[in-house]
mmCIF file of C-alpha atoms in Angstrom:
data_model
loop_
_atom_site.group_PDB
_atom_site.id
_atom_site.type_symbol
_atom_site.label_atom_id
_atom_site.label_comp_id
_atom_site.label_asym_id
_atom_site.label_seq_id
_atom_site.Cartn_x
_atom_site.Cartn_y
_atom_site.Cartn_z
ATOM 1 C CA MET A 131 23.997 17.204 -16.674
ATOM 2 C CA LEU A 132 20.484 18.533 -17.281
ATOM 3 C CA PHE A 133 19.155 14.953 -17.309
ATOM 4 C CA MET A 134 20.764 14.262 -13.921
ATOM 5 C CA LYS A 135 19.331 17.491 -12.458
ATOM 6 C CA ALA A 136 15.867 16.579 -13.760
ATOM 7 C CA ARG A 137 16.128 13.103 -12.215
ATOM 8 C CA ILE A 138 17.273 14.462 -8.833
ATOM 9 C CA SER A 139 14.467 17.022 -8.953
ATOM 10 C CA ARG A 140 11.938 14.249 -9.641
ATOM 11 C CA TYR A 141 13.270 12.184 -6.733
ATOM 12 C CA VAL A 142 13.123 15.124 -4.318
ATOM 13 C CA ILE A 143 9.598 16.038 -5.400
ATOM 14 C CA GLY A 144 8.631 12.354 -5.153
ATOM 15 C CA ILE A 145 9.933 12.037 -1.590
ATOM 16 C CA ILE A 146 8.143 15.207 -0.498
ATOM 17 C CA THR A 147 4.910 14.195 -2.261
ATOM 18 C CA ILE A 148 4.846 10.694 -0.772
ATOM 19 C CA TRP A 149 5.546 11.936 2.762
ATOM 20 C CA VAL A 150 2.816 14.567 2.443
ATOM 21 C CA MET A 151 0.408 11.892 1.182
ATOM 22 C CA LEU A 152 1.316 9.611 4.075
ATOM 23 C CA PHE A 153 0.631 12.439 6.524
ATOM 24 C CA LEU A 154 -2.731 13.147 4.881
ATOM 25 C CA TYR A 155 -3.471 9.413 4.905
ATOM 26 C CA GLN A 156 -3.033 9.332 8.672
ATOM 27 C CA THR A 157 -5.199 12.448 8.954
ATOM 28 C CA SER A 158 -7.965 10.856 6.872
ATOM 29 C CA GLN A 159 -8.011 7.905 9.283
ATOM 30 C CA LEU A 160 -8.584 10.058 12.395
ATOM 31 C CA PRO A 161 -12.231 8.911 12.731
ATOM 32 C CA VAL A 162 -10.892 5.424 13.521
ATOM 33 C CA HIS A 163 -9.103 6.777 16.589
ATOM 34 C CA MET A 164 -11.799 9.238 17.653
ATOM 35 C CA PRO A 165 -13.599 6.877 20.096
ATOM 36 C CA GLU A 166 -10.399 6.445 22.077
ATOM 37 C CA MET A 167 -9.513 10.145 21.792
ATOM 38 C CA ILE A 168 -12.861 11.412 23.073
ATOM 39 C CA GLY A 169 -13.210 8.626 25.647
ATOM 40 C CA ILE A 170 -16.330 6.778 24.487
ATOM 41 C CA PRO A 171 -16.657 3.749 26.798
ATOM 42 C CA GLU A 172 -18.953 1.541 24.687
ATOM 43 C CA THR A 173 -17.265 1.978 21.321
ATOM 44 C CA ARG A 174 -19.169 -0.916 19.718
ATOM 45 C CA ASN A 175 -22.410 1.102 19.848
ATOM 46 C CA TYR A 176 -20.854 3.921 17.815
ATOM 47 C CA GLN A 177 -18.969 1.903 15.199
ATOM 48 C CA TRP A 178 -21.311 2.674 12.306
ATOM 49 C CA LEU A 179 -21.033 6.404 12.913
ATOM 50 C CA PHE A 180 -17.244 6.230 12.669
ATOM 51 C CA ILE A 181 -17.483 3.905 9.661
ATOM 52 C CA VAL A 182 -19.467 6.608 7.846
ATOM 53 C CA LEU A 183 -16.990 9.303 8.902
ATOM 54 C CA VAL A 184 -13.885 7.338 7.871
ATOM 55 C CA THR A 185 -15.548 6.400 4.559
ATOM 56 C CA ILE A 186 -16.115 10.071 3.730
ATOM 57 C CA THR A 187 -12.568 11.121 4.661
ATOM 58 C CA SER A 188 -11.082 8.120 2.831
ATOM 59 C CA ILE A 189 -13.034 8.815 -0.364
ATOM 60 C CA LEU A 190 -11.793 12.401 -0.321
ATOM 61 C CA PHE A 191 -8.239 11.195 0.207
ATOM 62 C CA ILE A 192 -8.480 8.568 -2.572
ATOM 63 C CA TRP A 193 -9.684 11.299 -4.930
ATOM 64 C CA LEU A 194 -6.645 13.385 -3.936
ATOM 65 C CA GLU A 195 -4.378 10.372 -4.510
ATOM 66 C CA LEU A 196 -5.743 9.734 -7.998
ATOM 67 C CA TYR A 197 -5.480 13.427 -8.886
ATOM 68 C CA THR A 198 -1.857 13.553 -7.654
ATOM 69 C CA ILE A 199 -0.920 10.367 -9.542
ATOM 70 C CA ASP A 200 -2.508 11.546 -12.798
ATOM 71 C CA ASP A 201 -0.858 14.944 -12.462
ATOM 72 C CA ALA A 202 2.560 13.353 -11.851
ATOM 73 C CA ARG A 203 2.127 10.943 -14.781
ATOM 74 C CA ARG A 204 1.178 13.777 -17.127
ATOM 75 C CA TYR A 205 4.268 15.734 -16.079
ATOM 76 C CA TYR A 206 6.851 12.933 -15.851
ATOM 77 C CA GLY A 207 5.297 10.252 -18.051
ATOM 78 C CA ASN A 208 5.563 6.510 -17.527
ATOM 79 C CA ALA A 209 5.945 4.645 -20.799
ATOM 80 C CA TYR A 210 6.428 1.327 -18.991
ATOM 81 C CA ILE A 211 2.944 1.409 -17.453
ATOM 82 C CA GLU A 212 1.345 2.863 -20.589
ATOM 83 C CA HIS A 213 2.316 -0.254 -22.603
ATOM 84 C CA GLN A 214 -0.127 -2.711 -21.070
ATOM 85 C CA PRO A 215 0.501 -6.493 -21.276
ATOM 86 C CA THR A 216 -1.983 -8.915 -22.805
ATOM 87 C CA ARG A 217 -4.861 -10.147 -20.666
ATOM 88 C CA LYS A 218 -3.424 -13.673 -20.713
ATOM 89 C CA HIS A 219 -0.053 -12.450 -19.418
ATOM 90 C CA THR A 220 -1.744 -10.298 -16.768
ATOM 91 C CA TRP A 221 -3.799 -13.153 -15.349
ATOM 92 C CA LEU A 222 -0.830 -15.503 -15.514
ATOM 93 C CA MET A 223 1.325 -13.135 -13.457
ATOM 94 C CA PHE A 224 -1.530 -12.471 -11.044
ATOM 95 C CA GLY A 225 -1.935 -16.228 -10.592
ATOM 96 C CA VAL A 226 1.787 -16.663 -9.928
ATOM 97 C CA MET A 227 1.803 -13.876 -7.338
ATOM 98 C CA PHE A 228 -1.410 -15.187 -5.773
ATOM 99 C CA PHE A 229 0.338 -18.543 -5.314
ATOM 100 C CA ALA A 230 3.419 -16.761 -3.905
ATOM 101 C CA LEU A 231 1.247 -14.940 -1.361
ATOM 102 C CA ILE A 232 -0.453 -18.162 -0.252
ATOM 103 C CA VAL A 233 2.945 -19.855 0.195
ATOM 104 C CA PHE A 234 4.146 -16.832 2.189
ATOM 105 C CA LEU A 235 1.052 -16.909 4.426
ATOM 106 C CA ILE A 236 1.646 -20.625 5.109
ATOM 107 C CA ILE A 237 5.359 -20.233 5.865
ATOM 108 C CA GLU A 238 5.183 -16.999 7.873
ATOM 109 C CA PRO A 239 3.494 -18.523 11.002
ATOM 110 C CA LEU A 240 6.039 -21.359 11.004
ATOM 111 C CA VAL A 241 8.888 -18.889 11.478
ATOM 112 C CA LYS A 242 9.098 -17.891 15.123
ATOM 113 C CA THR A 243 9.000 -14.117 14.721
ATOM 114 C CA PRO A 244 7.828 -11.702 17.440
ATOM 115 C CA MET A 245 4.543 -10.050 16.524
ATOM 116 C CA PRO A 246 5.184 -6.577 15.022
ATOM 117 C CA GLU A 247 3.798 -3.619 16.961
ATOM 118 C CA ASN A 248 1.498 -2.786 14.042
ATOM 119 C CA GLU A 249 -0.234 -6.173 14.353
ATOM 120 C CA LYS A 250 -0.535 -5.791 18.130
ATOM 121 C CA MET A 251 -2.270 -2.440 17.596
ATOM 122 C CA ILE A 252 -4.715 -4.024 15.140
ATOM 123 C CA GLU A 253 -5.460 -6.811 17.605
ATOM 124 C CA ARG A 254 -6.256 -4.271 20.332
ATOM 125 C CA SER A 255 -8.530 -2.369 17.951
ATOM 126 C CA MET A 256 -10.314 -5.579 16.967
ATOM 127 C CA MET A 257 -11.220 -6.179 20.618
ATOM 128 C CA GLY A 258 -12.843 -2.771 21.005
ATOM 129 C CA MET A 259 -14.160 -2.015 17.515
ATOM 130 C CA PRO A 260 -14.129 -5.212 15.408
ATOM 131 C CA ILE A 261 -16.393 -4.035 12.585
ATOM 132 C CA LEU A 262 -14.703 -0.649 12.192
ATOM 133 C CA THR A 263 -11.200 -2.140 12.368
ATOM 134 C CA ALA A 264 -11.999 -4.917 9.892
ATOM 135 C CA TYR A 265 -13.572 -2.417 7.490
ATOM 136 C CA VAL A 266 -10.553 -0.109 7.579
ATOM 137 C CA GLU A 267 -7.934 -2.874 7.376
ATOM 138 C CA VAL A 268 -9.627 -5.053 4.756
ATOM 139 C CA VAL A 269 -11.420 -2.541 2.524
ATOM 140 C CA LEU A 270 -9.850 0.911 2.833
ATOM 141 C CA ALA A 271 -6.193 0.179 3.622
ATOM 142 C CA PRO A 272 -5.488 -1.999 0.521
ATOM 143 C CA ILE A 273 -6.851 0.675 -1.844
ATOM 144 C CA ILE A 274 -5.184 3.665 -0.197
ATOM 145 C CA GLU A 275 -1.842 1.995 0.486
ATOM 146 C CA GLU A 276 -1.480 0.439 -2.966
ATOM 147 C CA LEU A 277 -2.109 3.804 -4.601
ATOM 148 C CA ILE A 278 0.644 5.338 -2.460
ATOM 149 C CA PHE A 279 3.189 2.516 -2.170
ATOM 150 C CA ARG A 280 2.849 1.190 -5.702
ATOM 151 C CA ARG A 281 1.335 3.646 -8.201
ATOM 152 C CA LEU A 282 2.676 6.876 -6.733
ATOM 153 C CA PHE A 283 6.019 5.334 -5.778
ATOM 154 C CA PHE A 284 6.725 3.961 -9.252
ATOM 155 C CA VAL A 285 5.684 7.203 -10.962
ATOM 156 C CA PHE A 286 8.526 9.028 -9.244
ATOM 157 C CA PHE A 287 11.022 6.187 -8.778
ATOM 158 C CA PHE A 288 11.957 3.408 -11.235
ATOM 159 C CA LYS A 289 9.381 4.734 -13.697
ATOM 160 C CA GLY A 290 11.178 3.297 -16.750
ATOM 161 C CA MET A 291 11.995 -0.234 -15.590
ATOM 162 C CA VAL A 292 12.954 -1.386 -19.098
ATOM 163 C CA ASN A 293 16.029 -3.067 -17.648
ATOM 164 C CA PRO A 294 15.048 -6.262 -15.706
ATOM 165 C CA TRP A 295 17.629 -5.489 -13.005
ATOM 166 C CA LYS A 296 16.085 -2.060 -12.523
ATOM 167 C CA ARG A 297 12.705 -3.727 -12.005
ATOM 168 C CA VAL A 298 14.216 -6.047 -9.393
ATOM 169 C CA LEU A 299 15.878 -3.108 -7.633
ATOM 170 C CA GLY A 300 12.592 -1.177 -7.676
ATOM 171 C CA ILE A 301 10.716 -4.135 -6.175
ATOM 172 C CA VAL A 302 13.298 -4.613 -3.398
ATOM 173 C CA VAL A 303 13.432 -0.902 -2.529
ATOM 174 C CA ASN A 304 9.643 -0.704 -2.601
ATOM 175 C CA GLY A 305 9.352 -3.692 -0.267
ATOM 176 C CA LEU A 306 11.783 -2.161 2.212
ATOM 177 C CA PHE A 307 9.986 1.173 2.009
ATOM 178 C CA PHE A 308 6.661 -0.570 2.675
ATOM 179 C CA ALA A 309 8.194 -2.365 5.678
ATOM 180 C CA SER A 310 9.715 0.829 7.082
ATOM 181 C CA LEU A 311 6.283 2.456 7.275
ATOM 182 C CA HIS A 312 4.751 -0.501 9.114
ATOM 183 C CA THR A 313 7.535 -1.403 11.544
ATOM 184 C CA SER A 314 11.176 -0.666 12.324
ATOM 185 C CA LEU A 315 13.653 -2.008 9.759
ATOM 186 C CA LEU A 316 15.716 -3.225 12.725
ATOM 187 C CA SER A 317 12.867 -5.239 14.255
ATOM 188 C CA PRO A 318 12.780 -9.050 13.889
ATOM 189 C CA GLY A 319 9.385 -8.897 12.157
ATOM 190 C CA MET A 320 10.607 -6.502 9.477
ATOM 191 C CA TRP A 321 11.028 -9.319 6.948
ATOM 192 C CA VAL A 322 7.289 -10.064 7.070
ATOM 193 C CA TYR A 323 6.326 -6.624 5.763
ATOM 194 C CA ALA A 324 9.309 -6.475 3.402
ATOM 195 C CA VAL A 325 8.383 -9.756 1.685
ATOM 196 C CA MET A 326 4.728 -8.773 1.644
ATOM 197 C CA GLY A 327 5.601 -5.426 0.055
ATOM 198 C CA MET A 328 7.796 -7.132 -2.551
ATOM 199 C CA ILE A 329 4.947 -9.496 -3.482
ATOM 200 C CA PHE A 330 2.568 -6.559 -3.964
ATOM 201 C CA ALA A 331 5.240 -4.596 -5.868
ATOM 202 C CA THR A 332 6.012 -7.557 -8.147
ATOM 203 C CA THR A 333 2.295 -7.931 -8.838
ATOM 204 C CA TYR A 334 2.034 -4.276 -9.831
ATOM 205 C CA VAL A 335 5.222 -4.274 -11.908
ATOM 206 C CA THR A 336 4.315 -7.456 -13.829
ATOM 207 C CA THR A 337 0.618 -6.732 -14.393
ATOM 208 C CA LYS A 338 1.052 -2.942 -14.727
ATOM 209 C CA ASN A 339 -2.341 -2.523 -13.070
ATOM 210 C CA VAL A 340 -2.782 -1.546 -9.428
ATOM 211 C CA LYS A 341 -6.108 -3.357 -9.080
ATOM 212 C CA TYR A 342 -4.281 -6.705 -8.949
ATOM 213 C CA SER A 343 -1.967 -5.645 -6.133
ATOM 214 C CA ILE A 344 -5.020 -4.202 -4.358
ATOM 215 C CA ALA A 345 -6.724 -7.609 -4.692
ATOM 216 C CA LEU A 346 -3.742 -9.416 -3.130
ATOM 217 C CA HIS A 347 -3.431 -6.783 -0.402
ATOM 218 C CA PHE A 348 -7.146 -7.231 0.311
ATOM 219 C CA LEU A 349 -6.738 -11.020 0.526
ATOM 220 C CA ASN A 350 -3.723 -10.742 2.829
ATOM 221 C CA ASN A 351 -5.467 -8.327 5.210
ATOM 222 C CA LEU A 352 -8.671 -10.382 5.186
ATOM 223 C CA ILE A 353 -6.805 -13.518 6.223
ATOM 224 C CA SER A 354 -4.900 -11.554 8.889
ATOM 225 C CA VAL A 355 -8.105 -10.127 10.368
ATOM 226 C CA LEU A 356 -9.817 -13.526 10.356
#
């Protein structure tokens, strides 16, 4: 009974923490939207100013993310992540997931799926502020989002993952959660973000190191921007 109460408490705290972090994430990215908000006509001339501003706010937010993750891990523990795999196994799994991502990126355009609203918004931003948008999407977003969607998520949910089926369930739920924050789960393009999220989640779960999922997220966003 006490174990069940502790688990429910962890889930509730996890949900609240992640939603607060997502809100703060959006707040930290306000400099990206400032040109449009304050009505600057020639936004290209001011891109470097907003790059500096969003870098400062993002660094502060990343520090907060790392502090929150470390605090949660100290309190709840995560034996699965603490037992790191060998370097050979890590690179093998990263290679497998890298190949999976490339296959996904080749297949995805062949499937006639309406462009998600999130991608349309990025395209519009690229027309007005290409350098700023590329910097945020390729450099900042992979770091910030992987810390939230992978490290923080798996600290609170599916933290044990000793059972292979529990790992699979965690990866699927994580992928759907990732998709739900990028587009509607009822939209035709939902599967794109869901599969993408599952690839990143599988990378994190198998390598037990967020830097590998960040690397794949970086590669995916770079190809999308190009």
